[in-house]
mmCIF file of C-alpha atoms in Angstrom:
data_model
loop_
_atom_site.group_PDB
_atom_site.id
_atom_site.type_symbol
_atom_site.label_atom_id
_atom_site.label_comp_id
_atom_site.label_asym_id
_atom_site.label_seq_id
_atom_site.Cartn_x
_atom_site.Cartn_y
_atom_site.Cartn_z
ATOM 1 C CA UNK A 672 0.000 0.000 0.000
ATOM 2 C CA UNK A 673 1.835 3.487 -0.969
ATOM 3 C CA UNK A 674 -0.826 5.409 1.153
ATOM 4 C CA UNK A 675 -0.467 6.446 4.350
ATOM 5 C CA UNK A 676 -4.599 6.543 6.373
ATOM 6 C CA UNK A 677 -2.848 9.734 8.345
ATOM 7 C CA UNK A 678 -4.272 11.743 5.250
ATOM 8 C CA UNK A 679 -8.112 10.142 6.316
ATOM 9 C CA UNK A 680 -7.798 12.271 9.169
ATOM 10 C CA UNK A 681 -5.956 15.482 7.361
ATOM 11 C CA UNK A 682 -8.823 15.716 4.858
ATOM 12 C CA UNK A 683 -11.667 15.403 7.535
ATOM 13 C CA UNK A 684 -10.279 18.003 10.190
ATOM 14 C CA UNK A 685 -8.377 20.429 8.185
ATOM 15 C CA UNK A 686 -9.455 22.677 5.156
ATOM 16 C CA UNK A 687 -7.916 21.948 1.964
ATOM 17 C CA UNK A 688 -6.786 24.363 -0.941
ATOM 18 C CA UNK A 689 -9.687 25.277 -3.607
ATOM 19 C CA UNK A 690 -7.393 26.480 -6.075
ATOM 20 C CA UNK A 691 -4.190 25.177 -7.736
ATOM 21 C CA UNK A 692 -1.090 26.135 -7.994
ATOM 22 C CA UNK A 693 0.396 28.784 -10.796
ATOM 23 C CA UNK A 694 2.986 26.025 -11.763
ATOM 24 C CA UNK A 695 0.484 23.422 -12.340
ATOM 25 C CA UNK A 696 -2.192 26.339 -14.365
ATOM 26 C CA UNK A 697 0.917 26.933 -16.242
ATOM 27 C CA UNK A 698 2.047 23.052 -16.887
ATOM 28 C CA UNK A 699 -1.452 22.815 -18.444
ATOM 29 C CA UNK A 700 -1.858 25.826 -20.504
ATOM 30 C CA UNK A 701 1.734 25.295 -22.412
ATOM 31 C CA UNK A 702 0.721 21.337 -23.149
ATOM 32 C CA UNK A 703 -2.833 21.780 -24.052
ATOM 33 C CA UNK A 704 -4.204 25.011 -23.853
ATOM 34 C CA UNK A 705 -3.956 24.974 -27.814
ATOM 35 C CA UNK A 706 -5.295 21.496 -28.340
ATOM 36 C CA UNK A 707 -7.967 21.186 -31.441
ATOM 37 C CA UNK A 708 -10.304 19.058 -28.678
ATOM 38 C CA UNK A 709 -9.432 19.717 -24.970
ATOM 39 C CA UNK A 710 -12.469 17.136 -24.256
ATOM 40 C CA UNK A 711 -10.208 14.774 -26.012
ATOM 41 C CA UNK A 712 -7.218 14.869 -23.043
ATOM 42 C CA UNK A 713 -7.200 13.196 -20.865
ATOM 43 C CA UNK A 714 -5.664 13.590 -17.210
ATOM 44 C CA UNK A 715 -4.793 12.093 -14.622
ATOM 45 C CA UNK A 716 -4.265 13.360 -10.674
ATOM 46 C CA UNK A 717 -2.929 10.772 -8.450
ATOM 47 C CA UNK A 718 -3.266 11.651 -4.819
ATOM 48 C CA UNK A 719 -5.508 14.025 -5.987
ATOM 49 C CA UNK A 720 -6.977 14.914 -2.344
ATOM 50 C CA UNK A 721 -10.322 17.496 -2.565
ATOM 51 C CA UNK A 722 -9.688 17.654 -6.293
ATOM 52 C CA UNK A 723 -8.427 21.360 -6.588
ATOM 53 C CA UNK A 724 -6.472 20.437 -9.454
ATOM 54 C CA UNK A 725 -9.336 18.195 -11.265
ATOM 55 C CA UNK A 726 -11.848 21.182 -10.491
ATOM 56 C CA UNK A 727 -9.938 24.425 -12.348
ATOM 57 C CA UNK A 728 -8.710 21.220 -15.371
ATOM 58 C CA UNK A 729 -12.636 20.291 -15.726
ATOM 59 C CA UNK A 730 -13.770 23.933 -15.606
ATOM 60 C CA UNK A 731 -11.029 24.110 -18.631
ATOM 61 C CA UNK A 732 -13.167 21.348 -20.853
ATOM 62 C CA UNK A 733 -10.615 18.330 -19.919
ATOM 63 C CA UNK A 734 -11.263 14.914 -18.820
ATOM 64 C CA UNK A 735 -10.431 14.441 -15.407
ATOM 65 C CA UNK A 736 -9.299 11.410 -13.594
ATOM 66 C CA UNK A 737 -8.400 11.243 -9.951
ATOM 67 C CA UNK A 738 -7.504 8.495 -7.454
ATOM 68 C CA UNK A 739 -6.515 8.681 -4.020
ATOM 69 C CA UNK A 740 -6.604 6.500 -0.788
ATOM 70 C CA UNK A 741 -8.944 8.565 1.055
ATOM 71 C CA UNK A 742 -12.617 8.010 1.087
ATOM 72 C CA UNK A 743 -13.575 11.718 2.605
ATOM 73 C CA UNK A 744 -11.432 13.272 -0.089
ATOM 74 C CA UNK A 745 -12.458 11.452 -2.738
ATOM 75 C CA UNK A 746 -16.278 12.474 -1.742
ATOM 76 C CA UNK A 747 -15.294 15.920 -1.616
ATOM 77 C CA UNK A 748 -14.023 16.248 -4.834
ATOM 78 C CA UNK A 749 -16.911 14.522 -5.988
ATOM 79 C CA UNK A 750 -19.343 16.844 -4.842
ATOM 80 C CA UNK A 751 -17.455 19.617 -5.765
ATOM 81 C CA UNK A 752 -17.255 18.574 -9.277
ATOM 82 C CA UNK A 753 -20.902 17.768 -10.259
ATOM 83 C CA UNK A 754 -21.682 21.179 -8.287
ATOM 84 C CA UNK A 755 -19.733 23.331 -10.265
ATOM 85 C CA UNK A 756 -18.700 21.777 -13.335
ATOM 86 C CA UNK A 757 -21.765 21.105 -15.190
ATOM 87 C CA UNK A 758 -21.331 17.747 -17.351
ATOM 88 C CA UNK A 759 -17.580 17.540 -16.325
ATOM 89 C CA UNK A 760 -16.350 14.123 -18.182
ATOM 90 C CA UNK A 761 -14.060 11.667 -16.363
ATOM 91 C CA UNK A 762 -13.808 9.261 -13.114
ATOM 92 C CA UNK A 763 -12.553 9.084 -9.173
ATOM 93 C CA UNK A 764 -11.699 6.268 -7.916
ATOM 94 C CA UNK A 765 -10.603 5.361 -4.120
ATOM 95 C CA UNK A 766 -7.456 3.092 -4.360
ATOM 96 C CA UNK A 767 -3.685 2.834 -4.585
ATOM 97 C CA UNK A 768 -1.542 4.933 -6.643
ATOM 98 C CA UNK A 769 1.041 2.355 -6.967
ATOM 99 C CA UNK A 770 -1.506 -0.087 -9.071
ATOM 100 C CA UNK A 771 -3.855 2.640 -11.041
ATOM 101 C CA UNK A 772 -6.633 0.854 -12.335
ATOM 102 C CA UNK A 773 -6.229 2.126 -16.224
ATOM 103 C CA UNK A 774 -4.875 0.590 -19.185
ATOM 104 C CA UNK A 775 -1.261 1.119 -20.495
ATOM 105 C CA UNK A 776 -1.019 4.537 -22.992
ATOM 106 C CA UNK A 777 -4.625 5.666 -21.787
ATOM 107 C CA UNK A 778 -3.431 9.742 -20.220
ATOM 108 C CA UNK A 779 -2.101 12.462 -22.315
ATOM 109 C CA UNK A 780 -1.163 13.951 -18.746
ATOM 110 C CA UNK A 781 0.135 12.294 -15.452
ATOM 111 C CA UNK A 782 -0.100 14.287 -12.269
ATOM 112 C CA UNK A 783 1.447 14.557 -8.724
ATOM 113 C CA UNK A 784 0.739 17.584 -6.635
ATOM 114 C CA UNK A 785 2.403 16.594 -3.353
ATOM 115 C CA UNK A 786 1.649 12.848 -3.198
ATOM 116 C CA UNK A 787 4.557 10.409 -4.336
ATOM 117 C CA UNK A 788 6.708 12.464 -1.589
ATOM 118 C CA UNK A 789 4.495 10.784 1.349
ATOM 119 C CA UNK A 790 6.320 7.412 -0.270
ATOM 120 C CA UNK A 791 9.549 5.692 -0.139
ATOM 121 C CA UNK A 792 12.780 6.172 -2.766
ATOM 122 C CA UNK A 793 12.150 2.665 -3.579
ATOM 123 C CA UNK A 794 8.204 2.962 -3.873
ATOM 124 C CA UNK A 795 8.145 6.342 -4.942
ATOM 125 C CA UNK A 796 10.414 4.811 -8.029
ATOM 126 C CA UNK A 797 7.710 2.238 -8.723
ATOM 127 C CA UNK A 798 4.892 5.087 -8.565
ATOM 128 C CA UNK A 799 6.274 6.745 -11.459
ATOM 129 C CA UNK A 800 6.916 4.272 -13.362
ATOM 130 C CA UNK A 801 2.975 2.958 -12.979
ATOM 131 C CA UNK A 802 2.537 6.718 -14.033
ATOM 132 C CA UNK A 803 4.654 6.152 -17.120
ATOM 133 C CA UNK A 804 2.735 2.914 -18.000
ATOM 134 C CA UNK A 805 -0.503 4.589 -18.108
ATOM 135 C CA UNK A 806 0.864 8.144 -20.137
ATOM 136 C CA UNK A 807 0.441 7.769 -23.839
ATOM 137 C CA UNK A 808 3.953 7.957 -25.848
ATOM 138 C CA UNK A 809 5.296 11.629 -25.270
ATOM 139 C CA UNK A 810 2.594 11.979 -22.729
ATOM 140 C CA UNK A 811 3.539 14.874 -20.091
ATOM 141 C CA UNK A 812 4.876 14.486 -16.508
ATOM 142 C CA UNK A 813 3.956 17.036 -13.413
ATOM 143 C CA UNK A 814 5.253 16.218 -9.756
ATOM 144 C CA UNK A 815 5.582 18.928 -7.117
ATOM 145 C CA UNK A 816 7.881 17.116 -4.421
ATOM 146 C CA UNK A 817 9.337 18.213 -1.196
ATOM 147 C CA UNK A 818 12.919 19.060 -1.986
ATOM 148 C CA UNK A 819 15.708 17.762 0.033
ATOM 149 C CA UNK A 820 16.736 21.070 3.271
ATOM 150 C CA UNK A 821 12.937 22.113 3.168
ATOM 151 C CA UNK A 822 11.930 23.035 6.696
ATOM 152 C CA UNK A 823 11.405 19.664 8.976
ATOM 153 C CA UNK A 824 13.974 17.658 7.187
ATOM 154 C CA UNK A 825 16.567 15.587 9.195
ATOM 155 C CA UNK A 826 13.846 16.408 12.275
ATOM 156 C CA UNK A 827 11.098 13.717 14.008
ATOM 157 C CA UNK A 828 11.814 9.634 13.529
ATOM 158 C CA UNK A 829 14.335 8.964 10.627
ATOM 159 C CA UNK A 830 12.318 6.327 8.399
ATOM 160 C CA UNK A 831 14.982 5.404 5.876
ATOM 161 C CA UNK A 832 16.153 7.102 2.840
ATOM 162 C CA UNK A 833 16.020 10.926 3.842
ATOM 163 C CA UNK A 834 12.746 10.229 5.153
ATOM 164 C CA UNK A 835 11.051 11.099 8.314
ATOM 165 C CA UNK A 836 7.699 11.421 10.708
ATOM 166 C CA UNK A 837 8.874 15.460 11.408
ATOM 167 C CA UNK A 838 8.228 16.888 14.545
ATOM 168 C CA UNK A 839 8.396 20.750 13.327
ATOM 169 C CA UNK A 840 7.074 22.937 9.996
ATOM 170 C CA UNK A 841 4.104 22.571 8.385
ATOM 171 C CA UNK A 842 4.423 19.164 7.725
ATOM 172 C CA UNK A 843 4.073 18.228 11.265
ATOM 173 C CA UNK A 844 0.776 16.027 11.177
ATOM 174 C CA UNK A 845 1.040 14.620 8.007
ATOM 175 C CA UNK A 846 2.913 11.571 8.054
ATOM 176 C CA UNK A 847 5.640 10.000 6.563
ATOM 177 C CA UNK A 848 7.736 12.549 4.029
ATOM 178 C CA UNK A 849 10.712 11.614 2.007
ATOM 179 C CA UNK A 850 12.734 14.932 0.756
ATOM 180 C CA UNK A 851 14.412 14.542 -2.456
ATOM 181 C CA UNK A 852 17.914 15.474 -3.439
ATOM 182 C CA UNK A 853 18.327 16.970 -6.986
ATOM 183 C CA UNK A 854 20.460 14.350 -7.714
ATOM 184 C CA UNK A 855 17.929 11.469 -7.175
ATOM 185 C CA UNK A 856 15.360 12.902 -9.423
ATOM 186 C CA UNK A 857 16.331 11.478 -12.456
ATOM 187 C CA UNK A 858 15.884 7.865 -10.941
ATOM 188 C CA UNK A 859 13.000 8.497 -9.447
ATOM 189 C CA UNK A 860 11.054 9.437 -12.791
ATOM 190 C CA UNK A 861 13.320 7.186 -15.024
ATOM 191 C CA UNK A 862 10.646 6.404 -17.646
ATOM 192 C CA UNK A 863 10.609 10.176 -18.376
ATOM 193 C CA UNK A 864 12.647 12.151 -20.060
ATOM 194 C CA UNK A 865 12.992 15.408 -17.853
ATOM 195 C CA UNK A 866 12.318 18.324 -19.522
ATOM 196 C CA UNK A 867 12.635 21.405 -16.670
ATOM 197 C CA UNK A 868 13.442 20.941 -13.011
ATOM 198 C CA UNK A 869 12.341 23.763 -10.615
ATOM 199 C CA UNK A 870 13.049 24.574 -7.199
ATOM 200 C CA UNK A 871 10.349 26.462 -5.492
ATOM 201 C CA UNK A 872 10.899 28.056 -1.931
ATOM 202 C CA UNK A 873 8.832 29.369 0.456
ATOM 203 C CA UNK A 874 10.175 31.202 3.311
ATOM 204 C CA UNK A 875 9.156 32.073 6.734
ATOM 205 C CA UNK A 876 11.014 35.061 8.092
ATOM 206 C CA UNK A 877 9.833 34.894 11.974
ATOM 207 C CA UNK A 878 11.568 31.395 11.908
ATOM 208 C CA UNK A 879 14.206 31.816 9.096
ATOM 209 C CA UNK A 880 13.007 28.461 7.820
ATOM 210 C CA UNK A 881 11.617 27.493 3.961
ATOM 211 C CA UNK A 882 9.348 25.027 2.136
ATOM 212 C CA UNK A 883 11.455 23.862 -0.464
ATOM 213 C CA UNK A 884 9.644 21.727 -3.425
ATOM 214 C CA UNK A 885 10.850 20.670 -6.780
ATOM 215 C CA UNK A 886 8.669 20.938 -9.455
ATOM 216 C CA UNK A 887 9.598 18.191 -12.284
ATOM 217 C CA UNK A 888 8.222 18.610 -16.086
ATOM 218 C CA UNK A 889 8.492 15.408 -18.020
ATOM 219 C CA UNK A 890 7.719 13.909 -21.419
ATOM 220 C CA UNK A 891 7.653 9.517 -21.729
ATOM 221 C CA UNK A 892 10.085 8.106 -23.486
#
C-alpha cells in the first residue's frame, strides 16, 4: 500500500486548498491550452486529495481522472465537481496509486501535486513508473515534491532514505515525508525524459526556515 490513512484524518479536520497552484495552471496551458479538442485529453491526478487540481482542469473542458486513498477526499471532490462543473467528463476512484486501475497509454497527462513524496525512494520509483505505464507515448509528466533542506527535514523519527515522521514545519501532522535530493530525481522518474526541473521556496522570516519543493516537467520516453 503506498498510502499512508494519516491523510483520512488530514482531509476530515483540516481545510484543503480550492485552487491550484500557478505552476500546475501553467504546466497545463503550455501542453494543451492549444489542443484542437481539450475534451479529447485526458488527465490524470494521483493523490488528488479534494480535487483542486481536477476542479480548475474540468472547468477548462478536460477529462479528469483522480484516485486517491482517502474516502472523505475522494467524496469531496466529488461533490465539488458535479456542483460546479456542469457535465464535467471523467472518473474518481478510491485506491492505490502504486496499481492505477487504467490501461497502459490511456493519459495524455500524469499528475502529482504533493503525493509520491508521502512514499519511499524505492516505492516512490515504482509510482512513477505505474505513471509512465498509463501516459500515452510523449505523454507529459507534473510532480511537485518536497525538496531535500525544506523546513522539517533531518527532524522527528528517521524512516529510511532521507525520510522522516517530522516533529516541526508545516508538515508536522502529516505523516511519513521523504525529501528529495536533486540528484535522485532522475531515478525516481526514469521512464521520463525530464524536460525542466524547478526549485520552489517558500520562506518564513519569523523562523528563518523554507518550504522547499521541486517541481519536475516530463515527457515519456
Amino acid at each position: 500500500m503506498t498510502w499512508d490513512p494519516v491523510w483520512e484524518e488530514v482531509f476530515r479536520q483540516q481545510a484543503w486548498g480550492k485552487y491550484p497552484g500557478e505552476d500546475l495552471i501553467r504546466f497545463v496551458a503550455r501542453n494543451f491550452y492549444k489542443s484542437e479538442s481539450r475534451k479529447d485529453i485526458k488527465i490524470l491526478e494521483v493523490g488528488c486529495g479534494p480535487g483542486a487540481n481536477l476542479w480548475y482542469m474540468a472547468n477548462e473542458g478536460f477529462q479528469v481522472y483522480g484516485i486517491d486513498g482517502s474516502h472523505t477526499a475522494i467524496e469531496q471532490a466529488q461533490i465539488r465537481l458535479d456542483s460546479e462543473c456542469p457535465n464535467w467528463k471523467g472518473q474518481l476512484f478510491v485506491g492505490d496509486i502504486g496499481t492505477l486501475p487504467f490501461p497502459d497509454e490511456y493519459f495524455d497527462a500524469v499528475i502529482d501535486n504533493g503525493a509520491v513524496t508521502c512514499n519511499s525512494h524505492e516505492n516512490s520509483i515504482l509510482i512513477y513508473s505505474e505513471m509512465a505505464r498509463v501516459a500515452k507515448k510523449q505523454g507529459k509528466l507534473y510532480s511537485r515534491t518536497i525538496a531535500k533542506g525544506s523546513w522539517g527535514d533531518e527532524t522527528g523519527e528517521h524512516l529510511g532514505y532521507d525520510a522522516y515522521i517530522v516533529d516541526e514545519g508545516p508538515l508536522l501532522g502529516k505523516g511519513y515525508i521523504r525529501f528529495a535530493k536533486y540528484e535522485d530525481i532522475e531515478e525516481l522518474v526514469s521512464d521520463f525524459s525530464i524536460q525542466e526541473v524547478q526549485l520552489l521556496s517558500r520562506e518564513y522570516m519569523d523562523v528563518k526556515k523554507a518550504v522547499k519543493e521541486w517541481v519536475i516537467i516530463g515527457e515519456k520516453k
